[in-house]
mmCIF file of C-alpha atoms and ligand atoms in Angstrom:
data_model
loop_
_atom_site.group_PDB
_atom_site.id
_atom_site.type_symbol
_atom_site.label_atom_id
_atom_site.label_comp_id
_atom_site.label_asym_id
_atom_site.label_seq_id
_atom_site.Cartn_x
_atom_site.Cartn_y
_atom_site.Cartn_z
ATOM 1 C CA MET G 1 100.174 92.278 -100.540
ATOM 2 C CA ILE G 2 98.926 94.396 -103.393
ATOM 3 C CA ASN G 3 101.604 96.387 -105.254
ATOM 4 C CA GLY G 4 101.742 99.228 -107.785
ATOM 5 C CA SER G 5 101.022 102.937 -107.387
ATOM 6 C CA ALA G 6 97.872 103.218 -105.293
ATOM 7 C CA ILE G 7 95.359 105.929 -106.124
ATOM 8 C CA SER G 8 92.055 106.332 -104.354
ATOM 9 C CA ILE G 9 89.205 108.055 -106.141
ATOM 10 C CA THR G 10 87.439 110.029 -103.454
ATOM 11 C CA SER G 11 84.717 112.622 -103.003
ATOM 12 C CA GLY G 12 82.641 114.043 -100.230
ATOM 13 C CA LYS G 13 79.222 113.629 -101.770
ATOM 14 C CA GLY G 14 77.784 110.576 -103.454
ATOM 15 C CA GLY G 15 76.713 110.520 -107.071
ATOM 16 C CA VAL G 16 79.376 112.906 -108.362
ATOM 17 C CA GLY G 17 81.011 110.302 -110.603
ATOM 18 C CA LYS G 18 83.642 108.443 -108.558
ATOM 19 C CA SER G 19 82.796 105.086 -110.100
ATOM 20 C CA THR G 20 82.561 106.541 -113.598
ATOM 21 C CA VAL G 21 85.992 108.150 -113.221
ATOM 22 C CA SER G 22 87.478 105.014 -111.583
ATOM 23 C CA VAL G 23 86.325 102.686 -114.357
ATOM 24 C CA ASN G 24 87.208 104.927 -117.299
ATOM 25 C CA LEU G 25 90.545 106.063 -115.864
ATOM 26 C CA ALA G 26 91.484 102.427 -115.151
ATOM 27 C CA ILE G 27 90.614 101.456 -118.736
ATOM 28 C CA ALA G 28 92.503 104.471 -120.149
ATOM 29 C CA LEU G 29 95.629 103.514 -118.135
ATOM 30 C CA ALA G 30 95.276 99.909 -119.345
ATOM 31 C CA ASN G 31 94.990 101.213 -122.936
ATOM 32 C CA MET G 32 98.381 102.884 -122.373
ATOM 33 C CA GLY G 33 99.840 99.427 -121.714
ATOM 34 C CA LYS G 34 99.818 99.678 -117.910
ATOM 35 C CA THR G 35 98.855 96.763 -115.700
ATOM 36 C CA VAL G 36 95.925 98.055 -113.699
ATOM 37 C CA ALA G 37 93.768 96.800 -110.827
ATOM 38 C CA LEU G 38 90.495 98.404 -109.828
ATOM 39 C CA ILE G 39 89.137 97.694 -106.360
ATOM 40 C CA ASP G 40 85.561 98.653 -105.624
ATOM 41 C CA LEU G 41 85.618 99.718 -101.984
ATOM 42 C CA ASP G 42 82.136 101.195 -102.172
ATOM 43 C CA ILE G 43 81.125 98.238 -100.064
ATOM 44 C CA TYR G 44 77.485 99.210 -99.473
ATOM 45 C CA GLY G 45 76.955 100.803 -102.853
ATOM 46 C CA PHE G 46 79.241 98.782 -105.144
ATOM 47 C CA SER G 47 78.542 99.336 -108.812
ATOM 48 C CA ILE G 48 81.674 98.303 -110.725
ATOM 49 C CA PRO G 49 80.523 94.744 -111.640
ATOM 50 C CA LYS G 50 77.352 96.120 -113.231
ATOM 51 C CA MET G 51 79.137 99.006 -114.955
ATOM 52 C CA MET G 52 81.649 96.592 -116.487
ATOM 53 C CA LYS G 53 78.996 93.941 -117.093
ATOM 54 C CA ILE G 54 80.787 91.245 -115.119
ATOM 55 C CA ILE G 55 78.472 88.366 -114.342
ATOM 56 C CA ASN G 56 81.011 85.693 -113.320
ATOM 57 C CA ARG G 57 82.425 85.229 -109.873
ATOM 58 C CA PRO G 58 86.138 84.947 -109.209
ATOM 59 C CA LYS G 59 87.690 81.534 -108.604
ATOM 60 C CA THR G 60 90.053 80.751 -105.768
ATOM 61 C CA ILE G 61 93.291 78.743 -105.642
ATOM 62 C CA ASN G 62 94.642 77.700 -102.235
ATOM 63 C CA GLY G 63 92.484 80.295 -100.524
ATOM 64 C CA LYS G 64 93.644 83.109 -102.820
ATOM 65 C CA ILE G 65 91.181 84.853 -105.118
ATOM 66 C CA ILE G 66 91.951 85.194 -108.820
ATOM 67 C CA PRO G 67 90.680 88.657 -109.823
ATOM 68 C CA LEU G 68 88.315 88.915 -112.770
ATOM 69 C CA GLU G 69 89.437 90.881 -115.774
ATOM 70 C CA SER G 70 87.359 93.210 -117.937
ATOM 71 C CA HIS G 71 88.494 95.749 -120.573
ATOM 72 C CA GLY G 72 92.110 94.898 -119.662
ATOM 73 C CA VAL G 73 91.620 95.777 -115.971
ATOM 74 C CA LYS G 74 91.842 93.351 -113.013
ATOM 75 C CA ILE G 75 88.838 93.834 -110.782
ATOM 76 C CA MET G 76 87.715 93.024 -107.268
ATOM 77 C CA SER G 77 84.397 94.098 -105.781
ATOM 78 C CA MET G 78 82.185 93.306 -102.837
ATOM 79 C CA GLY G 79 79.605 92.579 -105.524
ATOM 80 C CA PHE G 80 81.486 89.352 -106.349
ATOM 81 C CA LEU G 81 81.071 88.045 -102.829
ATOM 82 C CA ILE G 82 77.349 88.457 -102.249
ATOM 83 C CA LYS G 83 74.382 86.785 -103.862
ATOM 84 C CA ASN G 84 71.340 88.306 -105.588
ATOM 85 C CA ASN G 85 72.227 91.964 -105.033
ATOM 86 C CA GLU G 86 71.398 91.668 -101.323
ATOM 87 C CA PRO G 87 72.111 94.739 -99.214
ATOM 88 C CA VAL G 88 75.317 94.607 -97.185
ATOM 89 C CA VAL G 89 74.874 95.264 -93.475
ATOM 90 C CA TRP G 90 78.333 95.479 -91.949
ATOM 91 C CA ARG G 91 79.875 97.428 -89.165
ATOM 92 C CA GLY G 92 83.190 99.289 -89.166
ATOM 93 C CA PRO G 93 85.595 96.524 -88.061
ATOM 94 C CA MET G 94 84.232 94.126 -90.698
ATOM 95 C CA LEU G 95 84.750 96.767 -93.377
ATOM 96 C CA GLY G 96 88.391 97.028 -92.332
ATOM 97 C CA LYS G 97 88.776 93.289 -92.856
ATOM 98 C CA MET G 98 87.396 93.675 -96.367
ATOM 99 C CA VAL G 99 90.003 96.285 -97.315
ATOM 100 C CA GLU G 100 92.675 93.944 -95.961
ATOM 101 C CA HIS G 101 91.131 90.913 -97.676
ATOM 102 C CA PHE G 102 91.085 92.629 -101.077
ATOM 103 C CA SER G 103 94.677 93.802 -100.634
ATOM 104 C CA TYR G 104 96.258 90.616 -99.258
ATOM 105 C CA ASP G 105 94.153 87.662 -100.386
ATOM 106 C CA VAL G 106 93.874 88.320 -104.111
ATOM 107 C CA MET G 107 96.462 87.109 -106.635
ATOM 108 C CA TRP G 108 97.070 90.499 -108.188
ATOM 109 C CA GLY G 109 100.472 89.778 -109.747
ATOM 110 C CA ASP G 110 102.700 92.715 -110.685
ATOM 111 C CA LEU G 111 100.739 95.928 -111.080
ATOM 112 C CA ASP G 112 101.597 99.412 -112.316
ATOM 113 C CA TYR G 113 98.486 100.960 -110.810
ATOM 114 C CA VAL G 114 95.802 100.078 -108.317
ATOM 115 C CA LEU G 115 92.756 102.329 -108.269
ATOM 116 C CA PHE G 116 90.353 102.296 -105.324
ATOM 117 C CA ASP G 117 86.769 103.397 -105.945
ATOM 118 C CA MET G 118 85.932 104.780 -102.514
ATOM 119 C CA PRO G 119 82.542 105.110 -100.837
ATOM 120 C CA PRO G 120 81.308 108.680 -100.460
ATOM 121 C CA GLY G 121 82.441 110.608 -97.396
ATOM 122 C CA THR G 122 85.319 110.271 -95.008
ATOM 123 C CA GLY G 123 84.255 107.170 -93.083
ATOM 124 C CA ASP G 124 85.732 103.896 -91.894
ATOM 125 C CA VAL G 125 86.815 102.581 -95.277
ATOM 126 C CA ALA G 126 88.881 105.699 -95.992
ATOM 127 C CA LEU G 127 90.558 105.409 -92.583
ATOM 128 C CA ASP G 128 91.296 101.723 -93.156
ATOM 129 C CA LEU G 129 92.862 102.473 -96.516
ATOM 130 C CA HIS G 130 94.909 105.342 -95.060
ATOM 131 C CA HIS G 131 96.169 102.888 -92.448
ATOM 132 C CA LEU G 132 96.824 99.910 -94.722
ATOM 133 C CA ILE G 133 98.359 101.744 -97.694
ATOM 134 C CA PRO G 134 99.802 104.967 -96.270
ATOM 135 C CA GLN G 135 101.581 105.768 -99.543
ATOM 136 C CA SER G 136 98.260 105.816 -101.405
ATOM 137 C CA LYS G 137 97.560 109.040 -103.306
ATOM 138 C CA GLU G 138 94.211 110.598 -104.006
ATOM 139 C CA ILE G 139 92.181 112.092 -106.800
ATOM 140 C CA ILE G 140 89.236 114.100 -105.523
ATOM 141 C CA ILE G 141 86.083 114.260 -107.610
ATOM 142 C CA THR G 142 83.581 117.071 -107.444
ATOM 143 C CA THR G 143 80.907 118.612 -109.633
ATOM 144 C CA PRO G 144 80.885 122.359 -110.357
ATOM 145 C CA GLN G 145 78.290 122.889 -107.634
ATOM 146 C CA GLU G 146 79.237 124.767 -104.492
ATOM 147 C CA THR G 147 77.677 122.084 -102.224
ATOM 148 C CA ALA G 148 79.633 119.234 -103.828
ATOM 149 C CA SER G 149 82.924 121.079 -103.763
ATOM 150 C CA HIS G 150 82.364 122.200 -100.161
ATOM 151 C CA VAL G 151 81.785 118.604 -99.030
ATOM 152 C CA ALA G 152 84.683 117.327 -101.147
ATOM 153 C CA GLU G 153 86.945 119.738 -99.291
ATOM 154 C CA ARG G 154 86.470 117.619 -96.158
ATOM 155 C CA ALA G 155 87.757 114.539 -97.985
ATOM 156 C CA GLY G 156 90.749 116.607 -99.095
ATOM 157 C CA VAL G 157 91.452 117.886 -95.609
ATOM 158 C CA MET G 158 91.324 114.333 -94.290
ATOM 159 C CA ALA G 159 93.809 113.206 -96.951
ATOM 160 C CA LYS G 160 96.154 116.003 -95.940
ATOM 161 C CA LYS G 161 95.833 115.145 -92.245
ATOM 162 C CA ALA G 162 96.724 111.541 -93.056
ATOM 163 C CA ASN G 163 99.711 112.795 -95.107
ATOM 164 C CA HIS G 164 98.236 111.380 -98.285
ATOM 165 C CA GLU G 165 99.315 113.237 -101.322
ATOM 166 C CA ILE G 166 96.476 114.627 -103.428
ATOM 167 C CA ILE G 167 97.283 114.199 -107.117
ATOM 168 C CA GLY G 168 94.605 116.727 -107.987
ATOM 169 C CA VAL G 169 90.930 117.520 -108.419
ATOM 170 C CA VAL G 170 88.694 116.304 -111.240
ATOM 171 C CA GLU G 171 85.565 118.330 -111.915
ATOM 172 C CA ASN G 172 82.965 115.986 -113.364
ATOM 173 C CA MET G 173 79.818 117.058 -115.238
ATOM 174 C CA ALA G 174 81.513 120.412 -115.839
ATOM 175 C CA TYR G 175 79.557 121.243 -119.001
ATOM 176 C CA PHE G 176 77.503 119.822 -121.822
ATOM 177 C CA LYS G 177 78.510 120.384 -125.443
ATOM 178 C CA PRO G 178 76.121 119.135 -128.128
ATOM 179 C CA ASN G 179 77.759 117.264 -131.032
ATOM 180 C CA ASP G 180 76.471 119.767 -133.579
ATOM 181 C CA SER G 181 77.577 122.942 -131.789
ATOM 182 C CA GLU G 182 80.601 124.481 -130.129
ATOM 183 C CA ARG G 183 78.446 125.990 -127.428
ATOM 184 C CA HIS G 184 79.112 124.868 -123.838
ATOM 185 C CA TYR G 185 76.183 124.631 -121.433
ATOM 186 C CA PHE G 186 77.123 124.865 -117.763
ATOM 187 C CA ILE G 187 74.245 122.811 -116.425
ATOM 188 C CA PHE G 188 75.518 122.602 -112.850
ATOM 189 C CA GLY G 189 77.107 126.034 -112.697
ATOM 190 C CA GLN G 190 80.808 126.811 -112.854
ATOM 191 C CA GLY G 191 83.857 127.063 -110.667
ATOM 192 C CA GLY G 192 83.459 124.337 -108.008
ATOM 193 C CA GLY G 193 86.453 122.318 -109.215
ATOM 194 C CA GLN G 194 88.847 125.260 -109.393
ATOM 195 C CA LYS G 195 87.675 126.566 -106.025
ATOM 196 C CA LEU G 196 88.308 123.184 -104.413
ATOM 197 C CA ALA G 197 91.731 122.842 -106.069
ATOM 198 C CA ASP G 198 92.690 126.333 -104.837
ATOM 199 C CA LYS G 199 91.572 125.560 -101.292
ATOM 200 C CA LEU G 200 93.548 122.321 -101.212
ATOM 201 C CA GLN G 201 96.476 123.922 -103.092
ATOM 202 C CA VAL G 202 96.518 121.247 -105.768
ATOM 203 C CA ASN G 203 95.924 121.236 -109.530
ATOM 204 C CA LEU G 204 92.575 120.996 -111.256
ATOM 205 C CA LEU G 205 93.463 118.028 -113.478
ATOM 206 C CA SER G 206 90.420 117.858 -115.695
ATOM 207 C CA GLN G 207 86.945 119.229 -116.370
ATOM 208 C CA LEU G 208 84.919 116.334 -117.695
ATOM 209 C CA PRO G 209 81.875 116.986 -119.865
ATOM 210 C CA ILE G 210 78.413 115.544 -119.358
ATOM 211 C CA GLU G 211 78.017 112.880 -122.020
ATOM 212 C CA GLU G 212 74.725 111.651 -123.382
ATOM 213 C CA VAL G 213 74.020 108.016 -122.478
ATOM 214 C CA ASN G 214 74.674 105.569 -125.299
ATOM 215 C CA ILE G 215 71.722 103.204 -125.148
ATOM 216 C CA ASN G 216 73.161 100.998 -127.885
ATOM 217 C CA THR G 217 75.783 99.398 -125.696
ATOM 218 C CA GLU G 218 75.677 96.969 -122.780
ATOM 219 C CA THR G 219 78.238 99.120 -120.927
ATOM 220 C CA PRO G 220 76.911 102.693 -121.200
ATOM 221 C CA SER G 221 79.180 103.878 -118.371
ATOM 222 C CA ILE G 222 82.282 102.983 -120.376
ATOM 223 C CA TYR G 223 82.845 105.782 -122.855
ATOM 224 C CA GLN G 224 83.831 104.732 -126.356
ATOM 225 C CA GLU G 225 86.307 106.213 -128.782
ATOM 226 C CA GLY G 226 84.791 109.217 -130.556
ATOM 227 C CA THR G 227 83.120 110.641 -127.449
ATOM 228 C CA LEU G 228 84.385 113.730 -125.626
ATOM 229 C CA LEU G 229 84.635 111.762 -122.389
ATOM 230 C CA TYR G 230 86.784 109.061 -124.000
ATOM 231 C CA SER G 231 89.406 111.606 -125.042
ATOM 232 C CA SER G 232 89.136 113.395 -121.689
ATOM 233 C CA PHE G 233 89.914 110.138 -119.866
ATOM 234 C CA GLN G 234 92.833 109.366 -122.205
ATOM 235 C CA MET G 235 94.273 112.793 -121.370
ATOM 236 C CA LEU G 236 93.636 112.365 -117.666
ATOM 237 C CA ALA G 237 95.399 108.975 -117.696
ATOM 238 C CA LYS G 238 98.462 110.516 -119.387
ATOM 239 C CA GLN G 239 98.528 113.352 -116.864
ATOM 240 C CA VAL G 240 98.222 110.999 -113.889
ATOM 241 C CA ASP G 241 100.943 108.729 -115.274
ATOM 242 C CA GLU G 242 103.296 111.703 -115.769
ATOM 243 C CA ILE G 243 102.619 113.000 -112.260
ATOM 244 C CA ILE G 244 103.228 109.581 -110.672
ATOM 245 C CA LYS G 245 106.379 109.024 -112.757
ATOM 246 C CA TYR G 246 108.019 112.270 -111.671
ATOM 247 C CA GLN G 247 107.000 112.309 -108.039
HETATM 248 N N1 ATP D 301 80.382 112.902 -117.092
HETATM 249 C C1 ATP D 301 79.204 112.279 -117.022
HETATM 250 N N2 ATP D 301 78.283 112.399 -118.007
HETATM 251 C C2 ATP D 301 77.073 111.787 -117.918
HETATM 252 N N3 ATP D 301 76.688 111.011 -116.884
HETATM 253 C C3 ATP D 301 77.565 110.846 -115.872
HETATM 254 C C4 ATP D 301 78.869 111.451 -115.879
HETATM 255 N N4 ATP D 301 79.512 111.098 -114.744
HETATM 256 C C5 ATP D 301 78.659 110.311 -114.049
HETATM 257 N N5 ATP D 301 77.493 110.156 -114.713
HETATM 258 C C6 ATP D 301 76.299 109.420 -114.257
HETATM 259 O O1 ATP D 301 75.948 109.929 -112.974
HETATM 260 C C7 ATP D 301 75.539 108.880 -112.101
HETATM 261 C C8 ATP D 301 76.454 108.847 -110.853
HETATM 262 O O2 ATP D 301 77.765 108.500 -111.276
HETATM 263 P P1 ATP D 301 78.676 107.485 -110.435
HETATM 264 O O3 ATP D 301 77.898 106.255 -110.064
HETATM 265 O O4 ATP D 301 79.932 107.316 -111.180
HETATM 266 O O5 ATP D 301 78.892 108.361 -109.130
HETATM 267 P P2 ATP D 301 79.499 107.924 -107.720
HETATM 268 O O6 ATP D 301 80.126 109.154 -107.153
HETATM 269 O O7 ATP D 301 80.366 106.737 -107.864
HETATM 270 O O8 ATP D 301 78.188 107.533 -106.961
HETATM 271 P P3 ATP D 301 78.063 106.753 -105.550
HETATM 272 O O9 ATP D 301 78.327 107.765 -104.523
HETATM 273 O O10 ATP D 301 76.638 106.300 -105.581
HETATM 274 O O11 ATP D 301 79.054 105.632 -105.576
HETATM 275 C C9 ATP D 301 75.596 107.599 -112.922
HETATM 276 O O12 ATP D 301 74.315 107.372 -113.452
HETATM 277 C C10 ATP D 301 76.593 107.941 -114.033
HETATM 278 O O13 ATP D 301 76.338 107.207 -115.229
#
């Protein structure tokens, strides 16, 4: 069975940055010397293999999968198990098996952290994870927009009902700051993250900026040293590690 402190990266709406936060937070924790696994549970909409530019498939030994490693993080994704980017058409009970499969049948070794990149919403996969790893904690991602934070609240309420501790809220795409100016542009408005944190009575952990895409790299979703997002993720990783340590 998988070990380490389990954290699921959740939201209500899609496209708010769960995968971006999962990947960069996992890498930032690994940079701190932690042993980290990242499990892509966005089974229909998996994106981690592409974001981390993993083209190999994992090998198996005696029926156990050896996870692939990228940027110091051990990774498992539905994307490793299907061919040619075919759509996945699965029903609830099969999804549950996948959560179990990734947790039990992979040779994870000793881990400090396991991060789960969740599908949007509060569906079957979230319930399966709540059931399988009841001690799992959550980070809820929203954008500053009212609609995103309103929908994210449902994910938070579900976590509370399942007695899952919410580590805090991360507001992604909070602002844009050009490199040559101190001015902050609030492209998607302001306040959604704080409002959500207040409603759920948890801390707003971070307000992540919108970062321009770096077209000169094969992994544009992984933010490099020197960018605002890189330092934001380093800080977020430290915060999360402190919170987990003292809980
Ligand atoms: N802080 C940011 N700055 C710039 N672009 C971002 C930022 N966060 C996310 N993005 C971009 O927004 C898009 C959606 O992000 P991402 O795939 O991480 O969201 P998601 O919540 O995981 O989506 P899905 O619900 O489809 O799984 C991607 O193109 C990503 O590169």
